[in-house]
Amino acid sequence: MVTGFILAGGQSSRMGCDKALLPVGSRTLIEIVIERIQSLVEQVVVIGSVRNVQPLKKQLVHRVLTDLKPDRGPLMGIYTGLMHTKTALNLFVPCDMPWIERGLVGLLLSGCRGEVEAAASRHPLEGIQPFPLICHVKACRTIGALLDRGEPSLQSLLHKPRTQLVRIEEHDLWRSFTNVNTLSDYATLTEAT
């Protein structure tokens, strides 16, 4: 059993508006991401910020949480999810990754076994790809310690000894790492759907 968490609490500074609720045809960007992961997880939970939690709750039928502490980045979103999860394994995806492939999630789940607390990807050309990310609930202690020490960067977690970086050689999975960060990226997405 896996819980899918969608991180929607970022400031979307490069886009200039809240990316999660951008219209893409008859849906929003976050609804596309939800559709992509819904069949891979037991339930979907959205993690927003104090700035957008009310619009997200109005738009979505899914459970919406607010970051436990505001403006602390994606690591706080992951920590918030792990503090609320009821499953051992948890998938974390930003709201701006609409092309996630089932095969990639399967490889990451396979990489999060034994003593491994988190599994992310290593692209052979572009290096470490932090998302999608699989976290075991036991990573909560490690992430809490990082946040307490003032290390809110996700990179801090990705370089911990109990994080597995799964090398992704399959070319057809590389599109999964694409984010919608700019108006140009958004235009590409709307043309493709």
Short mmCIF file of N, CA and C in Angstrom, two decimals:
data_model
loop_
_atom_site.label_atom_id
_atom_site.label_comp_id
_atom_site.label_asym_id
_atom_site.label_seq_id
_atom_site.Cartn_x
_atom_site.Cartn_y
_atom_site.Cartn_z
N MET A 1 0.84 -1.20 0.00
CA MET A 1 0.00 0.00 0.00
C MET A 1 0.88 1.25 0.00
N VAL A 2 0.51 2.20 -0.84
CA VAL A 2 1.28 3.43 -1.00
C VAL A 2 0.30 4.61 -0.97
N THR A 3 0.67 5.66 -0.26
CA THR A 3 -0.09 6.91 -0.30
C THR A 3 0.63 7.84 -1.27
N GLY A 4 -0.13 8.51 -2.12
CA GLY A 4 0.43 9.48 -3.05
C GLY A 4 0.20 10.89 -2.55
N PHE A 5 1.28 11.62 -2.35
CA PHE A 5 1.20 13.02 -1.91
C PHE A 5 1.61 13.92 -3.06
N ILE A 6 0.79 14.92 -3.34
CA ILE A 6 1.12 15.90 -4.35
C ILE A 6 1.47 17.22 -3.65
N LEU A 7 2.69 17.68 -3.90
CA LEU A 7 3.18 18.90 -3.27
C LEU A 7 2.73 20.12 -4.09
N ALA A 8 1.90 20.94 -3.48
CA ALA A 8 1.34 22.09 -4.18
C ALA A 8 1.51 23.37 -3.38
N GLY A 9 2.49 23.41 -2.51
CA GLY A 9 2.67 24.57 -1.63
C GLY A 9 3.73 25.54 -2.06
N GLY A 10 4.33 25.32 -3.24
CA GLY A 10 5.39 26.22 -3.70
C GLY A 10 4.87 27.59 -4.08
N GLN A 11 5.79 28.51 -4.29
CA GLN A 11 5.40 29.89 -4.59
C GLN A 11 5.20 30.14 -6.08
N SER A 12 5.58 29.18 -6.94
CA SER A 12 5.40 29.31 -8.40
C SER A 12 5.98 30.62 -8.91
N SER A 13 7.14 31.02 -8.39
CA SER A 13 7.70 32.33 -8.72
C SER A 13 8.07 32.46 -10.20
N ARG A 14 8.54 31.38 -10.82
CA ARG A 14 8.90 31.47 -12.24
C ARG A 14 7.67 31.57 -13.14
N MET A 15 6.55 31.02 -12.68
CA MET A 15 5.32 31.06 -13.47
C MET A 15 4.58 32.37 -13.26
N GLY A 16 4.67 32.92 -12.06
CA GLY A 16 3.98 34.18 -11.78
C GLY A 16 2.57 34.01 -11.23
N CYS A 17 2.09 32.76 -11.14
CA CYS A 17 0.78 32.48 -10.55
C CYS A 17 0.82 31.04 -10.03
N ASP A 18 -0.20 30.66 -9.27
CA ASP A 18 -0.23 29.31 -8.69
C ASP A 18 -0.36 28.27 -9.79
N LYS A 19 0.70 27.47 -9.96
CA LYS A 19 0.72 26.48 -11.04
C LYS A 19 -0.35 25.42 -10.86
N ALA A 20 -0.61 25.02 -9.64
CA ALA A 20 -1.50 23.88 -9.38
C ALA A 20 -2.86 24.05 -10.07
N LEU A 21 -3.38 25.27 -10.07
CA LEU A 21 -4.73 25.50 -10.57
C LEU A 21 -4.76 26.07 -11.99
N LEU A 22 -3.63 26.01 -12.69
CA LEU A 22 -3.61 26.45 -14.09
C LEU A 22 -4.54 25.58 -14.93
N PRO A 23 -5.38 26.19 -15.77
CA PRO A 23 -6.26 25.37 -16.61
C PRO A 23 -5.50 24.71 -17.76
N VAL A 24 -5.82 23.44 -17.97
CA VAL A 24 -5.27 22.68 -19.10
C VAL A 24 -6.48 21.97 -19.71
N GLY A 25 -7.06 22.57 -20.75
CA GLY A 25 -8.31 22.04 -21.28
C GLY A 25 -9.40 22.20 -20.24
N SER A 26 -10.11 21.12 -19.96
CA SER A 26 -11.21 21.17 -18.99
C SER A 26 -10.74 20.85 -17.57
N ARG A 27 -9.44 20.62 -17.40
CA ARG A 27 -8.91 20.27 -16.07
C ARG A 27 -7.88 21.31 -15.64
N THR A 28 -7.36 21.11 -14.44
CA THR A 28 -6.24 21.93 -13.97
C THR A 28 -4.99 21.07 -13.97
N LEU A 29 -3.84 21.72 -13.86
CA LEU A 29 -2.56 21.00 -13.86
C LEU A 29 -2.53 19.96 -12.74
N ILE A 30 -2.98 20.33 -11.56
CA ILE A 30 -2.94 19.37 -10.46
C ILE A 30 -3.87 18.18 -10.70
N GLU A 31 -4.99 18.41 -11.37
CA GLU A 31 -5.90 17.31 -11.68
C GLU A 31 -5.25 16.32 -12.66
N ILE A 32 -4.45 16.83 -13.57
CA ILE A 32 -3.72 15.94 -14.49
C ILE A 32 -2.73 15.08 -13.72
N VAL A 33 -2.01 15.69 -12.78
CA VAL A 33 -1.04 14.93 -11.98
C VAL A 33 -1.77 13.89 -11.13
N ILE A 34 -2.90 14.27 -10.55
CA ILE A 34 -3.69 13.32 -9.76
C ILE A 34 -4.09 12.13 -10.62
N GLU A 35 -4.57 12.39 -11.82
CA GLU A 35 -4.97 11.30 -12.72
C GLU A 35 -3.79 10.37 -13.04
N ARG A 36 -2.60 10.94 -13.19
CA ARG A 36 -1.42 10.14 -13.53
C ARG A 36 -1.04 9.17 -12.41
N ILE A 37 -1.21 9.61 -11.16
CA ILE A 37 -0.74 8.75 -10.07
C ILE A 37 -1.85 7.97 -9.38
N GLN A 38 -3.10 8.31 -9.65
CA GLN A 38 -4.22 7.71 -8.90
C GLN A 38 -4.23 6.19 -8.96
N SER A 39 -3.91 5.62 -10.10
CA SER A 39 -3.94 4.16 -10.22
C SER A 39 -2.72 3.49 -9.58
N LEU A 40 -1.75 4.29 -9.13
CA LEU A 40 -0.52 3.74 -8.56
C LEU A 40 -0.53 3.71 -7.04
N VAL A 41 -1.51 4.36 -6.44
CA VAL A 41 -1.52 4.54 -4.98
C VAL A 41 -2.90 4.19 -4.42
N GLU A 42 -2.94 4.00 -3.10
CA GLU A 42 -4.20 3.70 -2.42
C GLU A 42 -5.07 4.95 -2.30
N GLN A 43 -4.42 6.07 -1.99
CA GLN A 43 -5.15 7.33 -1.89
C GLN A 43 -4.22 8.46 -2.27
N VAL A 44 -4.83 9.58 -2.68
CA VAL A 44 -4.08 10.78 -3.03
C VAL A 44 -4.38 11.86 -2.00
N VAL A 45 -3.33 12.52 -1.53
CA VAL A 45 -3.44 13.63 -0.59
C VAL A 45 -2.65 14.79 -1.18
N VAL A 46 -3.22 15.98 -1.13
CA VAL A 46 -2.55 17.18 -1.63
C VAL A 46 -2.03 17.98 -0.44
N ILE A 47 -0.80 18.48 -0.57
CA ILE A 47 -0.22 19.32 0.48
C ILE A 47 -0.01 20.72 -0.09
N GLY A 48 -0.75 21.68 0.45
CA GLY A 48 -0.67 23.05 -0.02
C GLY A 48 -0.04 23.96 1.02
N SER A 49 -0.20 25.24 0.80
CA SER A 49 0.32 26.24 1.74
C SER A 49 -0.85 27.08 2.24
N VAL A 50 -0.58 27.96 3.19
CA VAL A 50 -1.64 28.82 3.69
C VAL A 50 -2.17 29.72 2.57
N ARG A 51 -1.35 29.98 1.54
CA ARG A 51 -1.76 30.85 0.43
C ARG A 51 -2.79 30.18 -0.48
N ASN A 52 -2.70 28.86 -0.65
CA ASN A 52 -3.58 28.23 -1.65
C ASN A 52 -4.44 27.08 -1.13
N VAL A 53 -4.43 26.83 0.15
CA VAL A 53 -5.16 25.67 0.66
C VAL A 53 -6.67 25.79 0.43
N GLN A 54 -7.23 26.98 0.59
CA GLN A 54 -8.68 27.13 0.39
C GLN A 54 -9.10 26.92 -1.07
N PRO A 55 -8.40 27.53 -2.05
CA PRO A 55 -8.75 27.23 -3.44
C PRO A 55 -8.59 25.75 -3.79
N LEU A 56 -7.55 25.10 -3.25
CA LEU A 56 -7.36 23.67 -3.51
C LEU A 56 -8.52 22.86 -2.94
N LYS A 57 -8.94 23.19 -1.74
CA LYS A 57 -10.06 22.46 -1.13
C LYS A 57 -11.35 22.65 -1.92
N LYS A 58 -11.54 23.84 -2.48
CA LYS A 58 -12.74 24.09 -3.30
C LYS A 58 -12.71 23.30 -4.60
N GLN A 59 -11.52 23.17 -5.18
CA GLN A 59 -11.37 22.56 -6.51
C GLN A 59 -11.35 21.04 -6.46
N LEU A 60 -10.80 20.46 -5.39
CA LEU A 60 -10.50 19.03 -5.38
C LEU A 60 -11.39 18.25 -4.41
N VAL A 61 -11.63 16.99 -4.73
CA VAL A 61 -12.38 16.12 -3.83
C VAL A 61 -11.41 15.38 -2.89
N HIS A 62 -10.13 15.50 -3.12
CA HIS A 62 -9.13 14.79 -2.33
C HIS A 62 -8.82 15.54 -1.03
N ARG A 63 -8.25 14.82 -0.10
CA ARG A 63 -7.84 15.42 1.16
C ARG A 63 -6.74 16.44 0.89
N VAL A 64 -6.82 17.60 1.52
CA VAL A 64 -5.82 18.66 1.36
C VAL A 64 -5.27 19.01 2.74
N LEU A 65 -3.95 18.93 2.87
CA LEU A 65 -3.25 19.32 4.09
C LEU A 65 -2.51 20.62 3.86
N THR A 66 -2.16 21.30 4.95
CA THR A 66 -1.33 22.49 4.87
C THR A 66 0.02 22.16 5.48
N ASP A 67 1.10 22.67 4.86
CA ASP A 67 2.44 22.48 5.43
C ASP A 67 2.42 22.78 6.92
N LEU A 68 3.09 21.94 7.71
CA LEU A 68 3.12 22.14 9.15
C LEU A 68 3.76 23.47 9.53
N LYS A 69 4.77 23.89 8.75
CA LYS A 69 5.37 25.22 8.93
C LYS A 69 5.47 25.85 7.54
N PRO A 70 5.03 27.10 7.41
CA PRO A 70 4.99 27.71 6.07
C PRO A 70 6.37 28.07 5.53
N ASP A 71 6.44 28.10 4.20
CA ASP A 71 7.60 28.62 3.47
C ASP A 71 8.92 27.94 3.85
N ARG A 72 8.87 26.63 4.03
CA ARG A 72 10.10 25.90 4.36
C ARG A 72 10.51 24.95 3.22
N GLY A 73 9.85 25.04 2.08
CA GLY A 73 10.25 24.28 0.91
C GLY A 73 9.66 22.88 0.85
N PRO A 74 10.06 22.12 -0.19
CA PRO A 74 9.47 20.80 -0.40
C PRO A 74 9.79 19.79 0.71
N LEU A 75 10.92 19.97 1.39
CA LEU A 75 11.24 19.03 2.47
C LEU A 75 10.19 19.12 3.59
N MET A 76 9.68 20.32 3.85
CA MET A 76 8.61 20.47 4.84
C MET A 76 7.33 19.81 4.34
N GLY A 77 7.06 19.91 3.06
CA GLY A 77 5.90 19.22 2.50
C GLY A 77 6.00 17.72 2.67
N ILE A 78 7.18 17.18 2.43
CA ILE A 78 7.40 15.73 2.59
C ILE A 78 7.23 15.35 4.07
N TYR A 79 7.81 16.15 4.94
CA TYR A 79 7.68 15.90 6.38
C TYR A 79 6.21 15.94 6.80
N THR A 80 5.45 16.92 6.29
CA THR A 80 4.03 17.02 6.60
C THR A 80 3.30 15.75 6.17
N GLY A 81 3.60 15.28 4.96
CA GLY A 81 2.97 14.05 4.48
C GLY A 81 3.30 12.86 5.36
N LEU A 82 4.56 12.71 5.70
CA LEU A 82 4.97 11.57 6.52
C LEU A 82 4.37 11.62 7.92
N MET A 83 4.13 12.82 8.43
CA MET A 83 3.49 12.95 9.74
C MET A 83 2.01 12.56 9.71
N HIS A 84 1.41 12.54 8.51
CA HIS A 84 -0.02 12.22 8.39
C HIS A 84 -0.30 10.88 7.71
N THR A 85 0.71 10.21 7.22
CA THR A 85 0.47 9.00 6.43
C THR A 85 0.02 7.83 7.30
N LYS A 86 -0.69 6.92 6.65
CA LYS A 86 -1.09 5.68 7.31
C LYS A 86 -0.44 4.48 6.62
N THR A 87 0.45 4.74 5.66
CA THR A 87 1.12 3.66 4.94
C THR A 87 2.64 3.75 5.14
N ALA A 88 3.30 2.62 5.01
CA ALA A 88 4.76 2.60 5.16
C ALA A 88 5.44 3.32 4.00
N LEU A 89 4.97 3.08 2.77
CA LEU A 89 5.58 3.69 1.59
C LEU A 89 4.72 4.83 1.07
N ASN A 90 5.40 5.88 0.62
CA ASN A 90 4.71 7.10 0.22
C ASN A 90 5.38 7.70 -1.00
N LEU A 91 4.57 8.07 -1.98
CA LEU A 91 5.04 8.69 -3.20
C LEU A 91 4.83 10.20 -3.09
N PHE A 92 5.88 10.97 -3.39
CA PHE A 92 5.79 12.43 -3.38
C PHE A 92 6.08 12.95 -4.78
N VAL A 93 5.16 13.77 -5.28
CA VAL A 93 5.25 14.33 -6.62
C VAL A 93 4.85 15.80 -6.56
N PRO A 94 5.59 16.69 -7.20
CA PRO A 94 5.13 18.08 -7.27
C PRO A 94 3.93 18.22 -8.19
N CYS A 95 3.17 19.26 -7.99
CA CYS A 95 1.95 19.46 -8.78
C CYS A 95 2.25 19.84 -10.22
N ASP A 96 3.53 20.03 -10.57
CA ASP A 96 3.89 20.47 -11.93
C ASP A 96 4.62 19.40 -12.74
N MET A 97 4.40 18.12 -12.39
CA MET A 97 5.03 17.01 -13.13
C MET A 97 3.95 16.14 -13.77
N PRO A 98 3.39 16.55 -14.91
CA PRO A 98 2.23 15.86 -15.47
C PRO A 98 2.53 14.62 -16.30
N TRP A 99 3.80 14.26 -16.46
CA TRP A 99 4.11 13.14 -17.35
C TRP A 99 4.72 11.94 -16.62
N ILE A 100 4.43 11.77 -15.36
CA ILE A 100 5.01 10.67 -14.58
C ILE A 100 4.54 9.33 -15.12
N GLU A 101 5.48 8.44 -15.31
CA GLU A 101 5.20 7.11 -15.85
C GLU A 101 5.15 6.06 -14.75
N ARG A 102 4.24 5.13 -14.89
CA ARG A 102 4.10 4.01 -13.96
C ARG A 102 5.42 3.25 -13.77
N GLY A 103 6.14 3.04 -14.87
CA GLY A 103 7.39 2.28 -14.80
C GLY A 103 8.42 2.93 -13.90
N LEU A 104 8.48 4.26 -13.91
CA LEU A 104 9.43 4.96 -13.05
C LEU A 104 9.06 4.78 -11.58
N VAL A 105 7.79 4.93 -11.28
CA VAL A 105 7.34 4.75 -9.89
C VAL A 105 7.64 3.33 -9.42
N GLY A 106 7.44 2.35 -10.30
CA GLY A 106 7.75 0.96 -9.95
C GLY A 106 9.22 0.76 -9.63
N LEU A 107 10.10 1.36 -10.42
CA LEU A 107 11.54 1.24 -10.15
C LEU A 107 11.90 1.88 -8.81
N LEU A 108 11.31 3.02 -8.51
CA LEU A 108 11.61 3.69 -7.24
C LEU A 108 11.07 2.89 -6.05
N LEU A 109 9.89 2.31 -6.21
CA LEU A 109 9.36 1.47 -5.13
C LEU A 109 10.28 0.28 -4.88
N SER A 110 10.81 -0.30 -5.94
CA SER A 110 11.75 -1.42 -5.80
C SER A 110 13.03 -0.99 -5.09
N GLY A 111 13.40 0.28 -5.26
CA GLY A 111 14.62 0.78 -4.63
C GLY A 111 14.47 1.15 -3.17
N CYS A 112 13.24 1.21 -2.68
CA CYS A 112 12.99 1.61 -1.29
C CYS A 112 12.66 0.38 -0.45
N ARG A 113 13.68 -0.44 -0.20
CA ARG A 113 13.50 -1.69 0.57
C ARG A 113 14.57 -1.78 1.65
N GLY A 114 14.34 -2.67 2.58
CA GLY A 114 15.32 -2.89 3.63
C GLY A 114 15.54 -1.66 4.48
N GLU A 115 16.78 -1.23 4.60
CA GLU A 115 17.12 -0.07 5.43
C GLU A 115 16.96 1.26 4.69
N VAL A 116 16.61 1.21 3.42
CA VAL A 116 16.47 2.43 2.62
C VAL A 116 15.27 3.23 3.10
N GLU A 117 15.47 4.52 3.34
CA GLU A 117 14.39 5.40 3.80
C GLU A 117 13.77 6.20 2.66
N ALA A 118 14.53 6.43 1.60
CA ALA A 118 14.02 7.23 0.48
C ALA A 118 14.68 6.77 -0.81
N ALA A 119 13.93 6.86 -1.90
CA ALA A 119 14.46 6.49 -3.22
C ALA A 119 14.10 7.58 -4.21
N ALA A 120 15.14 8.09 -4.89
CA ALA A 120 14.98 9.07 -5.95
C ALA A 120 15.72 8.55 -7.17
N SER A 121 15.74 9.32 -8.23
CA SER A 121 16.32 8.87 -9.50
C SER A 121 17.66 9.52 -9.79
N ARG A 122 18.47 8.79 -10.54
CA ARG A 122 19.69 9.36 -11.11
C ARG A 122 19.59 9.21 -12.63
N HIS A 123 19.46 10.33 -13.30
CA HIS A 123 19.41 10.38 -14.76
C HIS A 123 20.85 10.27 -15.26
N PRO A 124 21.13 9.42 -16.25
CA PRO A 124 22.52 9.24 -16.68
C PRO A 124 23.16 10.50 -17.27
N LEU A 125 22.36 11.44 -17.75
CA LEU A 125 22.91 12.66 -18.34
C LEU A 125 22.71 13.88 -17.45
N GLU A 126 21.60 13.93 -16.73
CA GLU A 126 21.25 15.13 -15.96
C GLU A 126 21.41 14.97 -14.45
N GLY A 127 21.90 13.83 -14.00
CA GLY A 127 22.18 13.66 -12.58
C GLY A 127 20.96 13.35 -11.74
N ILE A 128 21.04 13.72 -10.47
CA ILE A 128 20.01 13.39 -9.50
C ILE A 128 18.71 14.13 -9.83
N GLN A 129 17.61 13.38 -9.83
CA GLN A 129 16.27 13.92 -10.04
C GLN A 129 15.49 13.68 -8.74
N PRO A 130 15.23 14.72 -7.97
CA PRO A 130 14.61 14.52 -6.65
C PRO A 130 13.18 13.99 -6.69
N PHE A 131 12.45 14.29 -7.77
CA PHE A 131 11.07 13.84 -7.87
C PHE A 131 10.86 13.08 -9.16
N PRO A 132 9.93 12.12 -9.14
CA PRO A 132 9.17 11.65 -7.98
C PRO A 132 10.08 11.01 -6.94
N LEU A 133 9.61 11.00 -5.71
CA LEU A 133 10.37 10.50 -4.57
C LEU A 133 9.51 9.49 -3.82
N ILE A 134 10.12 8.38 -3.46
CA ILE A 134 9.46 7.41 -2.57
C ILE A 134 10.11 7.54 -1.20
N CYS A 135 9.29 7.69 -0.18
CA CYS A 135 9.81 7.75 1.20
C CYS A 135 9.10 6.70 2.05
N HIS A 136 9.90 5.97 2.81
CA HIS A 136 9.34 5.11 3.85
C HIS A 136 8.99 6.02 5.02
N VAL A 137 7.97 5.66 5.77
CA VAL A 137 7.55 6.50 6.90
C VAL A 137 8.69 6.70 7.90
N LYS A 138 9.64 5.76 7.96
CA LYS A 138 10.75 5.91 8.91
C LYS A 138 11.69 7.06 8.54
N ALA A 139 11.56 7.61 7.32
CA ALA A 139 12.36 8.78 6.94
C ALA A 139 11.92 10.04 7.69
N CYS A 140 10.77 9.97 8.33
CA CYS A 140 10.24 11.12 9.05
C CYS A 140 11.24 11.62 10.10
N ARG A 141 11.87 10.71 10.80
CA ARG A 141 12.84 11.09 11.84
C ARG A 141 14.04 11.80 11.22
N THR A 142 14.56 11.26 10.12
CA THR A 142 15.71 11.86 9.44
C THR A 142 15.36 13.25 8.91
N ILE A 143 14.19 13.39 8.29
CA ILE A 143 13.79 14.68 7.74
C ILE A 143 13.53 15.69 8.85
N GLY A 144 12.91 15.25 9.94
CA GLY A 144 12.68 16.14 11.08
C GLY A 144 13.98 16.67 11.63
N ALA A 145 15.00 15.81 11.71
CA ALA A 145 16.31 16.23 12.21
C ALA A 145 16.95 17.26 11.27
N LEU A 146 16.82 17.05 9.96
CA LEU A 146 17.36 18.02 8.99
C LEU A 146 16.68 19.37 9.16
N LEU A 147 15.36 19.37 9.28
CA LEU A 147 14.63 20.62 9.43
C LEU A 147 15.00 21.31 10.74
N ASP A 148 15.15 20.53 11.81
CA ASP A 148 15.53 21.11 13.11
C ASP A 148 16.91 21.76 13.06
N ARG A 149 17.80 21.20 12.23
CA ARG A 149 19.15 21.76 12.10
C ARG A 149 19.22 22.90 11.10
N GLY A 150 18.07 23.27 10.55
CA GLY A 150 18.06 24.37 9.59
C GLY A 150 18.56 23.97 8.22
N GLU A 151 18.39 22.71 7.85
CA GLU A 151 18.77 22.21 6.53
C GLU A 151 17.51 21.84 5.75
N PRO A 152 16.78 22.85 5.24
CA PRO A 152 15.50 22.56 4.59
C PRO A 152 15.64 22.08 3.14
N SER A 153 16.86 21.95 2.65
CA SER A 153 17.06 21.55 1.26
C SER A 153 16.80 20.06 1.07
N LEU A 154 16.06 19.75 0.02
CA LEU A 154 15.81 18.35 -0.33
C LEU A 154 17.11 17.63 -0.65
N GLN A 155 18.10 18.36 -1.16
CA GLN A 155 19.40 17.77 -1.47
C GLN A 155 20.05 17.15 -0.22
N SER A 156 19.79 17.73 0.94
CA SER A 156 20.33 17.17 2.19
C SER A 156 19.84 15.75 2.40
N LEU A 157 18.56 15.50 2.12
CA LEU A 157 18.00 14.16 2.25
C LEU A 157 18.58 13.23 1.19
N LEU A 158 18.71 13.72 -0.03
CA LEU A 158 19.15 12.88 -1.14
C LEU A 158 20.59 12.41 -0.99
N HIS A 159 21.36 13.06 -0.15
CA HIS A 159 22.75 12.66 0.07
C HIS A 159 22.96 11.90 1.38
N LYS A 160 21.87 11.54 2.03
CA LYS A 160 21.96 10.74 3.25
C LYS A 160 22.28 9.28 2.90
N PRO A 161 22.96 8.55 3.80
CA PRO A 161 23.34 7.16 3.51
C PRO A 161 22.16 6.23 3.25
N ARG A 162 21.00 6.51 3.80
CA ARG A 162 19.85 5.61 3.62
C ARG A 162 18.93 6.06 2.49
N THR A 163 19.46 6.90 1.60
CA THR A 163 18.73 7.27 0.39
C THR A 163 19.32 6.51 -0.79
N GLN A 164 18.47 5.86 -1.54
CA GLN A 164 18.89 5.08 -2.72
C GLN A 164 18.63 5.93 -3.96
N LEU A 165 19.64 6.11 -4.79
CA LEU A 165 19.48 6.80 -6.06
C LEU A 165 19.45 5.74 -7.15
N VAL A 166 18.28 5.57 -7.74
CA VAL A 166 18.05 4.52 -8.74
C VAL A 166 18.42 5.07 -10.12
N ARG A 167 19.37 4.43 -10.78
CA ARG A 167 19.79 4.88 -12.11
C ARG A 167 18.70 4.52 -13.13
N ILE A 168 18.23 5.52 -13.85
CA ILE A 168 17.13 5.33 -14.81
C ILE A 168 17.72 5.36 -16.22
N GLU A 169 17.87 4.21 -16.80
CA GLU A 169 18.45 4.08 -18.14
C GLU A 169 17.39 4.12 -19.24
N GLU A 170 16.15 3.82 -18.90
CA GLU A 170 15.08 3.70 -19.88
C GLU A 170 14.69 5.07 -20.43
N HIS A 171 14.99 5.33 -21.69
CA HIS A 171 14.72 6.62 -22.32
C HIS A 171 13.25 7.00 -22.24
N ASP A 172 12.37 6.02 -22.34
CA ASP A 172 10.94 6.33 -22.34
C ASP A 172 10.43 6.82 -20.98
N LEU A 173 11.26 6.71 -19.93
CA LEU A 173 10.86 7.20 -18.61
C LEU A 173 11.38 8.61 -18.33
N TRP A 174 12.30 9.10 -19.14
CA TRP A 174 12.94 10.39 -18.86
C TRP A 174 11.97 11.56 -18.90
N ARG A 175 10.94 11.46 -19.71
CA ARG A 175 9.96 12.56 -19.78
C ARG A 175 9.28 12.79 -18.42
N SER A 176 9.25 11.75 -17.60
CA SER A 176 8.64 11.85 -16.27
C SER A 176 9.24 12.98 -15.44
N PHE A 177 10.49 13.33 -15.70
CA PHE A 177 11.19 14.34 -14.90
C PHE A 177 10.87 15.77 -15.32
N THR A 178 10.09 15.94 -16.37
CA THR A 178 9.80 17.27 -16.90
C THR A 178 8.83 18.02 -16.00
N ASN A 179 9.19 19.26 -15.67
CA ASN A 179 8.34 20.13 -14.87
C ASN A 179 7.71 21.21 -15.75
N VAL A 180 6.58 21.73 -15.31
CA VAL A 180 5.97 22.88 -15.94
C VAL A 180 6.31 24.09 -15.05
N ASN A 181 7.42 24.75 -15.37
CA ASN A 181 7.91 25.86 -14.54
C ASN A 181 7.69 27.23 -15.14
N THR A 182 7.60 27.31 -16.47
CA THR A 182 7.54 28.60 -17.14
C THR A 182 6.31 28.65 -18.05
N LEU A 183 6.04 29.83 -18.55
CA LEU A 183 4.92 29.98 -19.49
C LEU A 183 5.17 29.17 -20.75
N SER A 184 6.43 29.04 -21.15
CA SER A 184 6.77 28.21 -22.32
C SER A 184 6.44 26.74 -22.05
N ASP A 185 6.81 26.25 -20.85
CA ASP A 185 6.48 24.87 -20.47
C ASP A 185 4.96 24.67 -20.47
N TYR A 186 4.24 25.66 -19.97
CA TYR A 186 2.78 25.59 -19.91
C TYR A 186 2.18 25.53 -21.31
N ALA A 187 2.73 26.33 -22.23
CA ALA A 187 2.25 26.32 -23.61
C ALA A 187 2.47 24.95 -24.23
N THR A 188 3.63 24.34 -23.96
CA THR A 188 3.91 22.99 -24.47
C THR A 188 2.91 21.98 -23.95
N LEU A 189 2.57 22.07 -22.65
CA LEU A 189 1.61 21.16 -22.05
C LEU A 189 0.23 21.33 -22.67
N THR A 190 -0.22 22.56 -22.83
CA THR A 190 -1.57 22.78 -23.38
C THR A 190 -1.66 22.32 -24.83
N GLU A 191 -0.56 22.43 -25.57
CA GLU A 191 -0.56 21.95 -26.94
C GLU A 191 -0.61 20.42 -27.01
N ALA A 192 -0.01 19.76 -26.00
CA ALA A 192 0.07 18.30 -26.00
C ALA A 192 -1.22 17.64 -25.52
N THR A 193 -2.10 18.40 -24.87
CA THR A 193 -3.32 17.79 -24.32
C THR A 193 -4.56 18.19 -25.08
#
